[in-house]
Coordinates of C-alpha atoms in Angstrom, one line a residue:
X3 CA -39.7 -67.4 90.6
X4 CA -42.2 -69.9 88.4
X5 CA -39.7 -72.6 88.4
X6 CA -39.1 -72.4 92.1
X7 CA -43.0 -72.2 92.9
X8 CA -43.9 -75.2 90.0
X9 CA -41.2 -77.3 91.8
X10 CA -42.4 -77.1 94.8
X11 CA -46.4 -77.9 93.5
X12 CA -44.7 -80.9 91.7
X13 CA -42.8 -82.1 94.9
X14 CA -46.4 -82.6 96.6
X15 CA -47.6 -85.6 95.3
X16 CA -50.6 -87.5 97.0
X17 CA -47.7 -90.0 98.8
X18 CA -45.9 -87.3 100.3
X19 CA -49.6 -86.1 102.0
X20 CA -50.5 -85.9 105.7
X21 CA -51.5 -88.6 107.1
X22 CA -54.8 -87.5 108.3
X23 CA -55.9 -87.5 104.4
X24 CA -57.3 -90.9 103.5
X25 CA -55.6 -92.7 100.2
X26 CA -59.3 -93.4 99.1
X27 CA -60.1 -89.8 98.4
X28 CA -60.8 -89.1 95.4
X29 CA -58.4 -86.0 94.4
X30 CA -59.8 -83.0 93.3
X31 CA -59.9 -81.8 89.4
X32 CA -57.8 -78.9 90.7
X33 CA -55.5 -80.5 92.0
X34 CA -54.7 -83.2 88.7
X35 CA -54.7 -79.7 87.4
X36 CA -51.7 -79.0 89.2
X37 CA -50.2 -82.0 88.8
X38 CA -50.0 -81.9 84.7
X39 CA -49.2 -77.9 84.7
X40 CA -46.3 -78.8 87.4
X41 CA -45.4 -82.0 85.8
X42 CA -45.3 -79.9 81.7
X43 CA -42.8 -77.3 83.4
X44 CA -40.8 -79.7 84.5
X45 CA -40.2 -81.1 80.9
X46 CA -39.8 -78.0 79.9
X47 CA -37.3 -77.0 82.8
X48 CA -35.6 -80.3 81.1
X49 CA -35.5 -79.6 77.7
X50 CA -34.0 -76.0 78.4
X51 CA -32.0 -77.8 80.1
X52 CA -30.5 -79.9 77.7
X53 CA -30.9 -77.4 75.1
X54 CA -28.1 -75.1 76.9
X55 CA -26.2 -78.2 77.3
X56 CA -26.0 -79.1 73.1
X57 CA -23.2 -76.0 72.8
X58 CA -24.8 -77.0 69.0
X59 CA -22.4 -74.7 67.3
X60 CA -19.2 -76.0 68.6
X61 CA -16.9 -78.7 68.2
X62 CA -17.3 -82.1 69.8
X63 CA -14.4 -81.6 72.2
X64 CA -15.4 -78.0 73.4
X65 CA -18.4 -79.1 73.5
X66 CA -17.2 -82.1 75.6
X67 CA -15.2 -80.0 78.1
X68 CA -18.3 -77.6 78.6
X69 CA -20.4 -79.9 79.7
X70 CA -17.9 -82.0 81.9
X71 CA -17.5 -78.6 83.5
X72 CA -20.7 -77.7 83.7
X73 CA -22.3 -80.6 85.5
X74 CA -19.0 -81.1 87.4
X75 CA -20.5 -78.0 89.3
X76 CA -23.8 -79.1 89.4
X77 CA -23.8 -82.9 90.6
X78 CA -20.5 -80.8 93.9
X79 CA -22.6 -78.1 94.4
X80 CA -26.6 -80.0 93.6
X81 CA -27.7 -79.6 97.3
X82 CA -26.8 -75.9 97.6
X83 CA -28.2 -75.0 94.4
X84 CA -32.0 -73.6 93.3
X85 CA -33.6 -74.7 90.2
X86 CA -33.4 -72.6 87.4
X87 CA -35.9 -69.9 87.3
X88 CA -35.2 -67.3 84.2
X89 CA -38.4 -67.4 81.8
X90 CA -38.2 -69.9 78.5
X91 CA -38.0 -66.8 76.0
X92 CA -34.5 -65.8 78.6
X93 CA -33.1 -69.3 78.8
X94 CA -32.9 -70.2 74.9
X95 CA -33.0 -67.0 72.3
X96 CA -32.3 -65.1 69.0
X97 CA -32.3 -62.4 67.1
X98 CA -35.5 -61.7 65.0
X99 CA -33.3 -62.8 61.4
X100 CA -32.2 -65.6 63.0
X101 CA -28.6 -65.1 62.5
X102 CA -27.8 -65.1 66.3
X103 CA -28.6 -67.7 69.1
X104 CA -27.9 -68.2 72.7
X105 CA -28.6 -69.7 75.8
X106 CA -28.9 -69.5 79.7
X107 CA -28.5 -71.1 82.6
X108 CA -28.7 -69.3 86.1
X109 CA -29.0 -71.7 89.2
X110 CA -28.7 -69.5 92.1
X111 CA -27.4 -70.8 95.8
X112 CA -29.8 -71.9 98.5
X113 CA -29.4 -69.0 101.5
X114 CA -27.2 -71.3 103.9
X115 CA -24.6 -71.7 100.6
X116 CA -21.7 -69.7 99.9
X117 CA -23.1 -70.0 96.5
X118 CA -24.4 -66.6 95.1
X119 CA -25.2 -68.5 91.7
X120 CA -23.7 -70.8 89.1
X121 CA -23.6 -69.0 85.3
X122 CA -23.8 -70.8 81.7
X123 CA -24.1 -69.6 78.2
X124 CA -23.0 -70.1 74.2
X125 CA -23.7 -67.5 72.5
X126 CA -23.7 -68.1 68.3
X127 CA -23.8 -65.0 66.4
X128 CA -22.9 -64.8 62.1
X129 CA -21.4 -61.6 61.3
X130 CA -21.7 -59.9 58.1
X131 CA -18.5 -60.7 57.2
X132 CA -19.1 -64.0 57.1
X133 CA -17.0 -65.3 60.4
X134 CA -19.4 -67.0 62.7
X135 CA -18.5 -66.2 66.3
X136 CA -18.8 -68.5 68.8
X137 CA -18.4 -67.8 72.9
X138 CA -18.9 -70.7 75.5
X139 CA -18.7 -69.5 79.1
X140 CA -19.3 -71.1 82.6
X141 CA -18.9 -69.0 86.2
X142 CA -19.1 -69.6 89.6
X143 CA -20.0 -66.9 91.8
X144 CA -19.5 -66.5 96.2
X145 CA -21.7 -64.7 98.2
X146 CA -20.8 -62.4 100.9
X147 CA -20.3 -65.3 103.3
X148 CA -16.6 -66.1 102.3
X149 CA -13.9 -63.8 100.7
X150 CA -12.8 -66.9 98.3
X151 CA -12.3 -66.4 94.7
X152 CA -14.9 -66.7 91.8
X153 CA -14.5 -69.2 89.0
X154 CA -14.3 -68.5 85.5
X155 CA -14.2 -70.5 81.7
X156 CA -14.4 -68.8 78.6
X157 CA -13.9 -69.4 74.8
X158 CA -14.2 -67.3 72.7
X159 CA -13.7 -68.4 68.6
X160 CA -13.6 -66.5 65.5
X161 CA -12.3 -68.7 63.4
X162 CA -12.1 -73.0 62.8
X163 CA -8.4 -73.0 63.9
X164 CA -8.1 -70.5 66.9
X165 CA -9.8 -68.9 69.7
X166 CA -8.9 -67.1 72.9
X167 CA -9.1 -68.8 76.4
X168 CA -9.9 -66.9 79.3
X169 CA -9.3 -69.1 82.9
X170 CA -9.5 -68.0 86.2
X171 CA -10.1 -67.6 90.0
X172 CA -11.0 -63.9 89.9
X173 CA -9.7 -62.2 93.3
X174 CA -11.9 -60.7 95.1
X175 CA -9.4 -59.1 97.7
X176 CA -6.8 -56.6 97.3
X177 CA -3.2 -59.3 96.8
X178 CA -1.1 -56.4 97.9
X179 CA -2.9 -55.3 101.2
X180 CA -3.5 -59.3 101.5
X181 CA -0.9 -61.3 100.8
X182 CA -1.9 -64.2 103.3
X183 CA -4.8 -64.4 100.6
X184 CA -2.5 -64.5 97.6
X185 CA -0.7 -67.2 98.7
X186 CA -3.7 -69.6 99.7
X187 CA -5.3 -68.8 96.6
X188 CA -2.8 -68.6 94.3
X189 CA 0.8 -69.8 95.2
X190 CA -0.4 -73.0 97.4
X191 CA -2.7 -74.2 95.1
X192 CA 0.0 -73.5 92.2
X193 CA -2.6 -72.2 89.6
X194 CA -0.3 -70.7 87.5
X195 CA 1.8 -74.0 86.4
X196 CA -0.9 -74.1 83.9
X197 CA -0.7 -70.5 82.2
X198 CA 3.1 -71.6 82.4
X199 CA 2.8 -75.2 80.8
X200 CA 0.0 -73.7 78.0
X201 CA 2.5 -70.8 77.2
X202 CA 5.1 -74.4 76.3
X203 CA 2.7 -74.8 73.1
X204 CA 4.2 -72.8 70.1
X205 CA 0.8 -72.4 69.2
X206 CA -0.1 -70.4 72.2
X207 CA 0.3 -67.1 73.1
X208 CA -0.6 -64.6 75.8
X209 CA -4.0 -62.6 75.2
X210 CA -4.1 -58.9 75.8
X211 CA -7.8 -58.2 76.2
X212 CA -8.3 -54.3 75.3
X213 CA -10.7 -53.7 78.5
X214 CA -8.3 -52.3 80.8
X215 CA -11.3 -52.6 83.5
X216 CA -11.5 -57.0 82.3
X217 CA -7.2 -56.9 82.7
X218 CA -7.6 -55.4 86.3
X219 CA -10.2 -57.8 87.0
X220 CA -8.2 -61.3 86.5
X221 CA -5.7 -62.7 88.7
X222 CA -2.3 -62.5 87.8
X223 CA -2.4 -66.6 87.6
X224 CA -4.6 -65.8 84.7
X225 CA -4.9 -68.2 81.7
X226 CA -5.8 -65.2 78.9
X227 CA -4.2 -67.2 75.9
X228 CA -4.8 -66.9 72.0
X229 CA -4.4 -70.5 70.7
X230 CA -4.0 -70.2 67.2
X231 CA -3.0 -73.3 65.1
X232 CA -2.6 -74.3 61.6
X233 CA -5.0 -76.6 61.5
X234 CA -8.5 -77.2 62.9
X235 CA -7.4 -81.3 64.1
X236 CA -4.1 -79.2 65.7
X237 CA -6.9 -77.0 67.6
X238 CA -8.7 -79.8 69.0
X239 CA -5.4 -81.7 70.2
X240 CA -4.5 -79.2 72.1
X241 CA -8.3 -78.4 73.7
X242 CA -8.3 -82.0 74.4
X243 CA -4.7 -83.0 75.9
X244 CA -3.7 -79.3 77.1
X245 CA -6.3 -77.4 77.9
X246 CA -9.7 -79.8 79.0
X247 CA -7.0 -80.7 82.2
X248 CA -6.0 -77.3 83.1
X249 CA -9.4 -76.3 83.0
X250 CA -10.9 -79.2 84.9
X251 CA -8.1 -79.0 87.5
X252 CA -8.5 -74.9 88.3
X253 CA -12.6 -75.8 88.7
X254 CA -10.9 -79.2 91.2
X255 CA -9.2 -76.5 92.8
X256 CA -12.3 -73.8 93.2
X257 CA -14.7 -76.2 94.4
X258 CA -12.1 -77.7 96.9
X259 CA -10.6 -74.8 98.1
X260 CA -13.0 -71.7 97.4
X261 CA -16.6 -73.3 97.5
X262 CA -16.4 -75.1 100.4
X263 CA -14.2 -73.1 102.0
X264 CA -17.1 -70.6 102.8
X265 CA -19.5 -73.7 104.3
X266 CA -16.8 -74.1 107.5
X267 CA -17.7 -72.2 110.1
X268 CA -14.4 -71.1 110.8
X269 CA -14.1 -68.9 107.8
X270 CA -18.0 -67.9 107.8
X271 CA -16.4 -66.3 112.0
X272 CA -13.7 -64.5 110.4
X273 CA -15.8 -62.4 108.2
X274 CA -17.1 -59.6 109.9
X275 CA -19.8 -57.5 109.2
X276 CA -17.2 -54.5 107.6
X277 CA -15.4 -56.9 105.3
X278 CA -18.9 -58.6 104.5
X279 CA -20.0 -55.3 103.2
X280 CA -16.6 -54.5 101.7
X281 CA -16.8 -57.8 99.9
X282 CA -20.9 -56.5 98.7
X283 CA -20.0 -53.8 97.9
X284 CA -17.0 -55.2 95.6
X285 CA -19.5 -57.8 93.8
X286 CA -21.6 -56.0 93.3
X287 CA -19.6 -53.2 91.2
X288 CA -17.7 -56.1 89.7
X289 CA -20.9 -57.4 87.8
X290 CA -22.5 -53.8 87.5
X291 CA -19.0 -52.8 85.7
X292 CA -19.0 -56.1 84.0
X293 CA -22.8 -56.0 82.3
X294 CA -22.6 -51.9 81.0
X295 CA -18.7 -53.0 79.4
X296 CA -20.0 -56.3 77.8
X297 CA -23.8 -56.9 77.4
X298 CA -25.1 -53.7 77.1
X299 CA -23.3 -52.5 74.3
X300 CA -22.8 -55.8 72.5
X301 CA -26.2 -57.6 73.3
X302 CA -28.7 -54.9 71.5
X303 CA -26.1 -55.7 68.4
X304 CA -26.6 -58.9 68.6
X305 CA -30.4 -59.5 69.2
X306 CA -31.4 -56.3 68.8
X307 CA -33.0 -54.0 70.9
X308 CA -36.3 -56.0 72.1
X309 CA -34.6 -58.7 73.2
X310 CA -31.6 -57.9 74.6
X311 CA -33.5 -55.5 77.0
X312 CA -35.7 -58.5 77.9
X313 CA -32.9 -60.7 78.9
X314 CA -30.4 -57.9 80.3
X315 CA -32.8 -57.2 82.6
X316 CA -33.1 -61.4 83.4
X317 CA -29.3 -61.2 84.0
X318 CA -29.0 -58.1 86.4
X319 CA -31.9 -59.0 88.4
X320 CA -29.9 -62.4 89.0
X321 CA -26.7 -61.0 89.3
X322 CA -28.5 -58.4 92.2
X323 CA -27.9 -55.4 90.5
X324 CA -31.0 -53.7 89.2

């Protein structure tokens, strides 16, 4: 809330005041303080966004992929997104002994937009065994004005030569009861071709999550894959030549076939009140369960109870599941 408030103040510069205000009027000290405060807040916001986009603990290829995906999302959806309103100690945080650090970037959608929110994050944690865990993820969630799928990409790495990739448009309707939904978003878009192409590489194998909930939440075309390379250079090559093009193409499909779909009047008319309420219930249940299965269990171990409580509360508020 503070970010939105300060940005509103910042937009009210003297040049945008009412014509009834004389340009010769000396600005009050109060107005000057507000402008300075707003400018300072804007600078802080820019700094925190740059901090998030640094992805400091991953390889250059992986960083470039995440930056490209996030900037593409924000550029294409810019007019539909509100500024990030998370407090600074939630946007970037670490545990008391400094062995774990994370950055969080959440932008909610405008009320008139089909976008509910976009979330990006990176997590770095040194495990007692000496291994470093690095997770980078970007997700985009739609609201109940459209039934279209969401978007998610996540890279989980605990070895210099291997990582887990999750890339998908998670469905929001039962695919058995809605075969047209399956055809429109998965078959007609040939999403499965990306999973199939990646699996042709000898270093790539299917990844099976130990969580039944996670496995039930993703579509049948999801690229849930484990990449094991002999050398770091080979892993970088696979990321650059194969994973990056696939991720960018899946995002393109989502932006053109899902995010834009909710803006069409015909789509809005089709969503009746009963279906809208069912989508809201399903979305909230998915988000609440995701937090319970992941953040509520892992964050206290990584960041301690105090930091974890503050950050998870802010995430729940952004997700609408408090």
